[in-house]
Short mmCIF file of the C-alpha atoms (twelve columns), coordinates in Angstrom:
data_MODEL
# 
_entry.id   MODEL 
# 
loop_
_atom_site.group_PDB 
_atom_site.id 
_atom_site.type_symbol 
_atom_site.label_atom_id 
_atom_site.label_alt_id 
_atom_site.label_comp_id 
_atom_site.label_asym_id 
_atom_site.label_seq_id 
_atom_site.Cartn_x 
_atom_site.Cartn_y 
_atom_site.Cartn_z 
_atom_site.pdbx_PDB_model_num 
ATOM 1   C CA . MET A 1   112.523 48.233 74.955  1 
ATOM 2   C CA . LYS A 2   111.846 47.591 71.290  1 
ATOM 3   C CA . THR A 3   112.988 44.003 71.621  1 
ATOM 4   C CA . LEU A 4   113.000 42.338 75.002  1 
ATOM 5   C CA . VAL A 5   113.344 38.608 75.550  1 
ATOM 6   C CA . ASP A 6   112.945 39.108 79.333  1 
ATOM 7   C CA . SER A 7   115.335 36.409 80.435  1 
ATOM 8   C CA . SER A 8   115.046 37.531 84.057  1 
ATOM 9   C CA . ARG A 9   111.782 35.556 84.340  1 
ATOM 10  C CA . LEU A 10  114.012 32.451 84.231  1 
ATOM 11  C CA . PHE A 11  116.003 33.320 87.400  1 
ATOM 12  C CA . PRO A 12  114.086 30.790 89.567  1 
ATOM 13  C CA . GLY A 13  115.377 27.907 87.395  1 
ATOM 14  C CA . VAL A 14  119.043 28.694 88.087  1 
ATOM 15  C CA . ASP A 15  121.084 27.670 91.135  1 
ATOM 16  C CA . SER A 16  122.862 31.024 91.108  1 
ATOM 17  C CA . PRO A 17  124.429 30.895 94.596  1 
ATOM 18  C CA . TYR A 18  126.243 27.665 93.687  1 
ATOM 19  C CA . LEU A 19  127.579 28.521 90.223  1 
ATOM 20  C CA . ASP A 20  130.035 30.974 88.740  1 
ATOM 21  C CA . CYS A 21  128.890 33.860 86.556  1 
ATOM 22  C CA . VAL A 22  129.364 31.973 83.288  1 
ATOM 23  C CA . ALA A 23  127.385 28.933 84.458  1 
ATOM 24  C CA . ASP A 24  124.667 31.207 85.911  1 
ATOM 25  C CA . ASN A 25  124.165 33.001 82.622  1 
ATOM 26  C CA . LEU A 26  124.598 29.858 80.503  1 
ATOM 27  C CA . ALA A 27  121.824 28.280 82.576  1 
ATOM 28  C CA . ILE A 28  119.551 31.182 81.604  1 
ATOM 29  C CA . LEU A 29  120.446 30.637 77.934  1 
ATOM 30  C CA . LEU A 30  119.720 26.910 78.262  1 
ATOM 31  C CA . LEU A 31  116.308 27.557 79.781  1 
ATOM 32  C CA . HIS A 32  115.587 30.119 77.102  1 
ATOM 33  C CA . ALA A 33  116.564 27.557 74.438  1 
ATOM 34  C CA . GLY A 34  113.988 25.136 75.825  1 
ATOM 35  C CA . ALA A 35  116.053 22.950 78.159  1 
ATOM 36  C CA . GLU A 36  113.755 21.294 80.697  1 
ATOM 37  C CA . GLU A 37  116.108 22.205 83.514  1 
ATOM 38  C CA . ALA A 38  119.519 23.805 83.886  1 
ATOM 39  C CA . ARG A 39  120.864 22.075 86.968  1 
ATOM 40  C CA . SER A 40  122.151 18.693 85.772  1 
ATOM 41  C CA . PRO A 41  124.726 19.918 83.252  1 
ATOM 42  C CA . PHE A 42  126.559 21.922 85.898  1 
ATOM 43  C CA . ALA A 43  126.016 19.625 88.888  1 
ATOM 44  C CA . CYS A 44  127.361 16.505 87.188  1 
ATOM 45  C CA . GLN A 45  130.688 17.829 85.965  1 
ATOM 46  C CA . TRP A 46  132.899 18.143 89.026  1 
ATOM 47  C CA . ARG A 47  135.390 15.358 89.751  1 
ATOM 48  C CA . PHE A 48  138.279 15.273 92.168  1 
ATOM 49  C CA . ALA A 49  141.605 13.478 92.059  1 
ATOM 50  C CA . PHE A 50  144.482 13.407 94.515  1 
ATOM 51  C CA . ASP A 51  148.084 13.743 93.426  1 
ATOM 52  C CA . PRO A 52  150.374 11.854 95.870  1 
ATOM 53  C CA . GLN A 53  153.321 13.896 94.544  1 
ATOM 54  C CA . ARG A 54  151.838 17.051 96.056  1 
ATOM 55  C CA . VAL A 55  152.803 17.630 99.656  1 
ATOM 56  C CA . ASP A 56  149.552 19.399 100.524 1 
ATOM 57  C CA . TRP A 57  147.384 16.490 99.265  1 
ATOM 58  C CA . LEU A 58  144.784 18.974 98.101  1 
ATOM 59  C CA . GLY A 59  142.255 17.620 95.671  1 
ATOM 60  C CA . VAL A 60  142.599 18.571 92.040  1 
ATOM 61  C CA . LEU A 61  139.325 19.675 90.487  1 
ATOM 62  C CA . PHE A 62  138.710 18.445 86.965  1 
ATOM 63  C CA . GLU A 63  136.183 20.518 85.123  1 
ATOM 64  C CA . THR A 64  134.810 19.988 81.637  1 
ATOM 65  C CA . PRO A 65  135.003 23.197 79.566  1 
ATOM 66  C CA . TYR A 66  131.565 24.796 79.246  1 
ATOM 67  C CA . PRO A 67  131.242 24.500 75.446  1 
ATOM 68  C CA . GLU A 68  131.960 20.750 75.601  1 
ATOM 69  C CA . LEU A 69  129.769 20.258 78.660  1 
ATOM 70  C CA . VAL A 70  126.786 22.095 77.176  1 
ATOM 71  C CA . GLU A 71  126.897 20.205 73.895  1 
ATOM 72  C CA . HIS A 72  127.391 16.801 75.526  1 
ATOM 73  C CA . GLN A 73  124.739 17.210 78.218  1 
ATOM 74  C CA . THR A 74  122.008 19.381 76.710  1 
ATOM 75  C CA . GLY A 75  121.576 19.026 72.967  1 
ATOM 76  C CA . CYS A 76  122.581 22.669 72.514  1 
ATOM 77  C CA . ARG A 77  125.790 24.101 71.139  1 
ATOM 78  C CA . ILE A 78  127.571 27.315 72.106  1 
ATOM 79  C CA . VAL A 79  128.249 29.384 69.020  1 
ATOM 80  C CA . ARG A 80  130.970 31.953 69.564  1 
ATOM 81  C CA . GLY A 81  131.381 35.211 67.742  1 
ATOM 82  C CA . SER A 82  133.659 38.170 68.084  1 
ATOM 83  C CA . VAL A 83  132.699 41.784 68.422  1 
ATOM 84  C CA . ASP A 84  134.415 45.131 68.085  1 
ATOM 85  C CA . PRO A 85  133.579 46.957 71.346  1 
ATOM 86  C CA . GLU A 86  132.969 50.190 69.417  1 
ATOM 87  C CA . ASP A 87  130.382 48.567 67.113  1 
ATOM 88  C CA . SER A 88  129.045 45.898 69.448  1 
ATOM 89  C CA . LEU A 89  125.393 46.851 69.084  1 
ATOM 90  C CA . GLU A 90  125.497 46.413 65.311  1 
ATOM 91  C CA . ALA A 91  126.772 42.845 65.715  1 
ATOM 92  C CA . LEU A 92  124.420 41.918 68.558  1 
ATOM 93  C CA . ARG A 93  121.174 43.629 67.554  1 
ATOM 94  C CA . PRO A 94  120.166 41.075 64.856  1 
ATOM 95  C CA . LEU A 95  120.570 38.225 67.337  1 
ATOM 96  C CA . VAL A 96  118.597 39.938 70.091  1 
ATOM 97  C CA . GLU A 97  115.882 41.016 67.660  1 
ATOM 98  C CA . ALA A 98  115.604 37.371 66.568  1 
ATOM 99  C CA . GLY A 99  114.891 36.431 70.212  1 
ATOM 100 C CA . ARG A 100 118.369 35.065 70.943  1 
ATOM 101 C CA . PRO A 101 119.917 36.481 74.133  1 
ATOM 102 C CA . VAL A 102 123.662 37.008 73.878  1 
ATOM 103 C CA . LEU A 103 126.190 36.128 76.590  1 
ATOM 104 C CA . MET A 104 128.960 38.752 76.749  1 
ATOM 105 C CA . PHE A 105 132.210 39.036 78.682  1 
ATOM 106 C CA . GLY A 106 133.492 42.264 80.176  1 
ATOM 107 C CA . ASP A 107 135.297 43.948 83.045  1 
ATOM 108 C CA . VAL A 108 133.436 44.084 86.388  1 
ATOM 109 C CA . TYR A 109 135.235 47.346 87.164  1 
ATOM 110 C CA . HIS A 110 132.878 49.058 84.701  1 
ATOM 111 C CA . MET A 111 129.637 47.172 85.504  1 
ATOM 112 C CA . PRO A 112 127.522 49.452 87.720  1 
ATOM 113 C CA . TRP A 113 125.086 46.674 88.677  1 
ATOM 114 C CA . LEU A 114 127.802 44.738 90.560  1 
ATOM 115 C CA . PRO A 115 129.486 45.481 93.904  1 
ATOM 116 C CA . TYR A 116 132.867 45.098 92.143  1 
ATOM 117 C CA . PHE A 117 132.130 48.320 90.204  1 
ATOM 118 C CA . GLY A 118 135.097 50.702 90.449  1 
ATOM 119 C CA . ARG A 119 136.991 48.317 92.747  1 
ATOM 120 C CA . VAL A 120 138.590 45.415 90.881  1 
ATOM 121 C CA . HIS A 121 139.313 44.365 87.289  1 
ATOM 122 C CA . GLN A 122 138.229 40.846 86.345  1 
ATOM 123 C CA . GLU A 123 136.268 39.067 83.644  1 
ATOM 124 C CA . HIS A 124 132.532 38.632 84.187  1 
ATOM 125 C CA . SER A 125 129.706 37.381 81.999  1 
ATOM 126 C CA . PHE A 126 126.295 38.949 81.501  1 
ATOM 127 C CA . LEU A 127 123.430 38.688 79.017  1 
ATOM 128 C CA . ILE A 128 122.028 41.212 76.601  1 
ATOM 129 C CA . ASP A 129 118.424 40.347 75.840  1 
ATOM 130 C CA . GLY A 130 116.882 43.645 74.777  1 
ATOM 131 C CA . VAL A 131 117.515 46.756 72.699  1 
ATOM 132 C CA . SER A 132 115.577 50.007 72.984  1 
ATOM 133 C CA . GLU A 133 113.681 51.278 69.967  1 
ATOM 134 C CA . ASP A 134 116.087 54.194 69.519  1 
ATOM 135 C CA . GLY A 135 119.122 51.895 69.937  1 
ATOM 136 C CA . ARG A 136 120.478 53.913 72.854  1 
ATOM 137 C CA . MET A 137 119.879 51.349 75.615  1 
ATOM 138 C CA . VAL A 138 120.394 47.614 76.033  1 
ATOM 139 C CA . HIS A 139 118.658 45.373 78.541  1 
ATOM 140 C CA . ILE A 140 121.140 43.528 80.756  1 
ATOM 141 C CA . VAL A 141 120.377 40.321 82.641  1 
ATOM 142 C CA . ASP A 142 122.901 38.864 85.059  1 
ATOM 143 C CA . ALA A 143 121.974 35.759 87.076  1 
ATOM 144 C CA . TYR A 144 125.113 36.005 89.243  1 
ATOM 145 C CA . ASP A 145 124.693 35.638 93.020  1 
ATOM 146 C CA . ASN A 146 127.690 35.980 95.313  1 
ATOM 147 C CA . ALA A 147 128.664 37.549 98.631  1 
ATOM 148 C CA . THR A 148 131.594 39.939 98.172  1 
ATOM 149 C CA . GLU A 149 133.558 42.131 100.555 1 
ATOM 150 C CA . TRP A 150 131.636 45.114 99.104  1 
ATOM 151 C CA . GLY A 151 128.151 43.648 99.364  1 
ATOM 152 C CA . ARG A 152 126.102 40.938 97.740  1 
ATOM 153 C CA . ALA A 153 125.773 40.541 93.978  1 
ATOM 154 C CA . LEU A 154 122.236 39.403 93.222  1 
ATOM 155 C CA . PRO A 155 120.518 38.350 90.000  1 
ATOM 156 C CA . ILE A 156 119.416 41.519 88.242  1 
ATOM 157 C CA . ALA A 157 117.788 42.880 85.127  1 
ATOM 158 C CA . CYS A 158 118.558 46.495 84.250  1 
ATOM 159 C CA . GLU A 159 119.042 48.904 81.382  1 
ATOM 160 C CA . LEU A 160 122.445 50.168 80.312  1 
ATOM 161 C CA . PRO A 161 123.377 52.903 77.834  1 
ATOM 162 C CA . VAL A 162 124.920 51.445 74.684  1 
ATOM 163 C CA . THR A 163 127.755 53.965 75.133  1 
ATOM 164 C CA . ALA A 164 128.892 51.967 78.204  1 
ATOM 165 C CA . LEU A 165 129.475 48.763 76.199  1 
ATOM 166 C CA . PRO A 166 132.828 49.722 74.608  1 
ATOM 167 C CA . VAL A 167 134.275 50.458 78.056  1 
ATOM 168 C CA . ILE A 168 132.855 47.282 79.640  1 
ATOM 169 C CA . LEU A 169 133.945 45.049 76.742  1 
ATOM 170 C CA . ASP A 170 137.480 46.454 76.493  1 
ATOM 171 C CA . LEU A 171 139.227 43.815 78.578  1 
ATOM 172 C CA . GLU A 172 142.249 41.632 77.938  1 
ATOM 173 C CA . SER A 173 141.067 38.205 79.046  1 
ATOM 174 C CA . GLU A 174 140.384 34.737 77.690  1 
ATOM 175 C CA . ASN A 175 136.948 35.645 76.374  1 
ATOM 176 C CA . ALA A 176 137.544 39.323 75.654  1 
ATOM 177 C CA . LYS A 177 135.522 40.778 72.811  1 
ATOM 178 C CA . THR A 178 133.573 37.565 72.271  1 
ATOM 179 C CA . TYR A 179 129.929 36.636 72.644  1 
ATOM 180 C CA . TRP A 180 128.150 33.315 72.955  1 
ATOM 181 C CA . VAL A 181 124.698 32.286 71.742  1 
ATOM 182 C CA . LEU A 182 123.080 28.862 71.883  1 
ATOM 183 C CA . GLU A 183 121.714 26.794 69.048  1 
ATOM 184 C CA . ARG A 184 119.907 23.459 69.249  1 
ATOM 185 C CA . VAL A 185 121.828 20.559 67.731  1 
ATOM 186 C CA . GLU A 186 119.178 17.915 68.323  1 
ATOM 187 C CA . GLU A 187 115.560 17.718 69.375  1 
ATOM 188 C CA . GLU A 188 116.015 15.457 72.375  1 
ATOM 189 C CA . ALA A 189 118.709 16.137 74.981  1 
ATOM 190 C CA . PRO A 190 120.997 13.144 75.544  1 
ATOM 191 C CA . SER A 191 120.850 11.280 78.813  1 
ATOM 192 C CA . ILE A 192 123.196 12.533 81.504  1 
ATOM 193 C CA . ASP A 193 126.413 10.527 81.815  1 
ATOM 194 C CA . LEU A 194 127.240 10.389 85.520  1 
ATOM 195 C CA . GLU A 195 130.449 8.390  85.138  1 
# 
């Protein structure tokens, strides 16, 4: 790889089995951005309420959206950008070459490193943190850990041909054709608000 941030070295600092794919990969970005730890922002956000109007009395989970949560709890901000799947490398390469891993969203059906590959269509996040010298390969990092009916998804670092990106990124979903990077908004992270 011409440029390789090697975000996979940060896997031990992420509680992957307890988080979803976006939180897993955001935690890697936070650690890469210099956060002392990546557990508190995700562990402190869940709150439950009970609606007496509902017959089932199931708890309602309130969850702070990740961009708001990250900025409030960490001193970093998620910066979003959009990308044309056909020209994704041109948009992402300057960021990766500047040492800024990029969180992407795509369709698990086309992600060969996951057990969902060829089985189900759904949105999934992953990181691009490297580009080969010839621009034909990208380095993928995915901190996701989950047991599935097709086998276990484990944190992984692998190479992927750039030609696979347009297929992976071509998904109609909330975050389709977008990427996220982190930027620091203050030197010192604010204290965690547990209320």
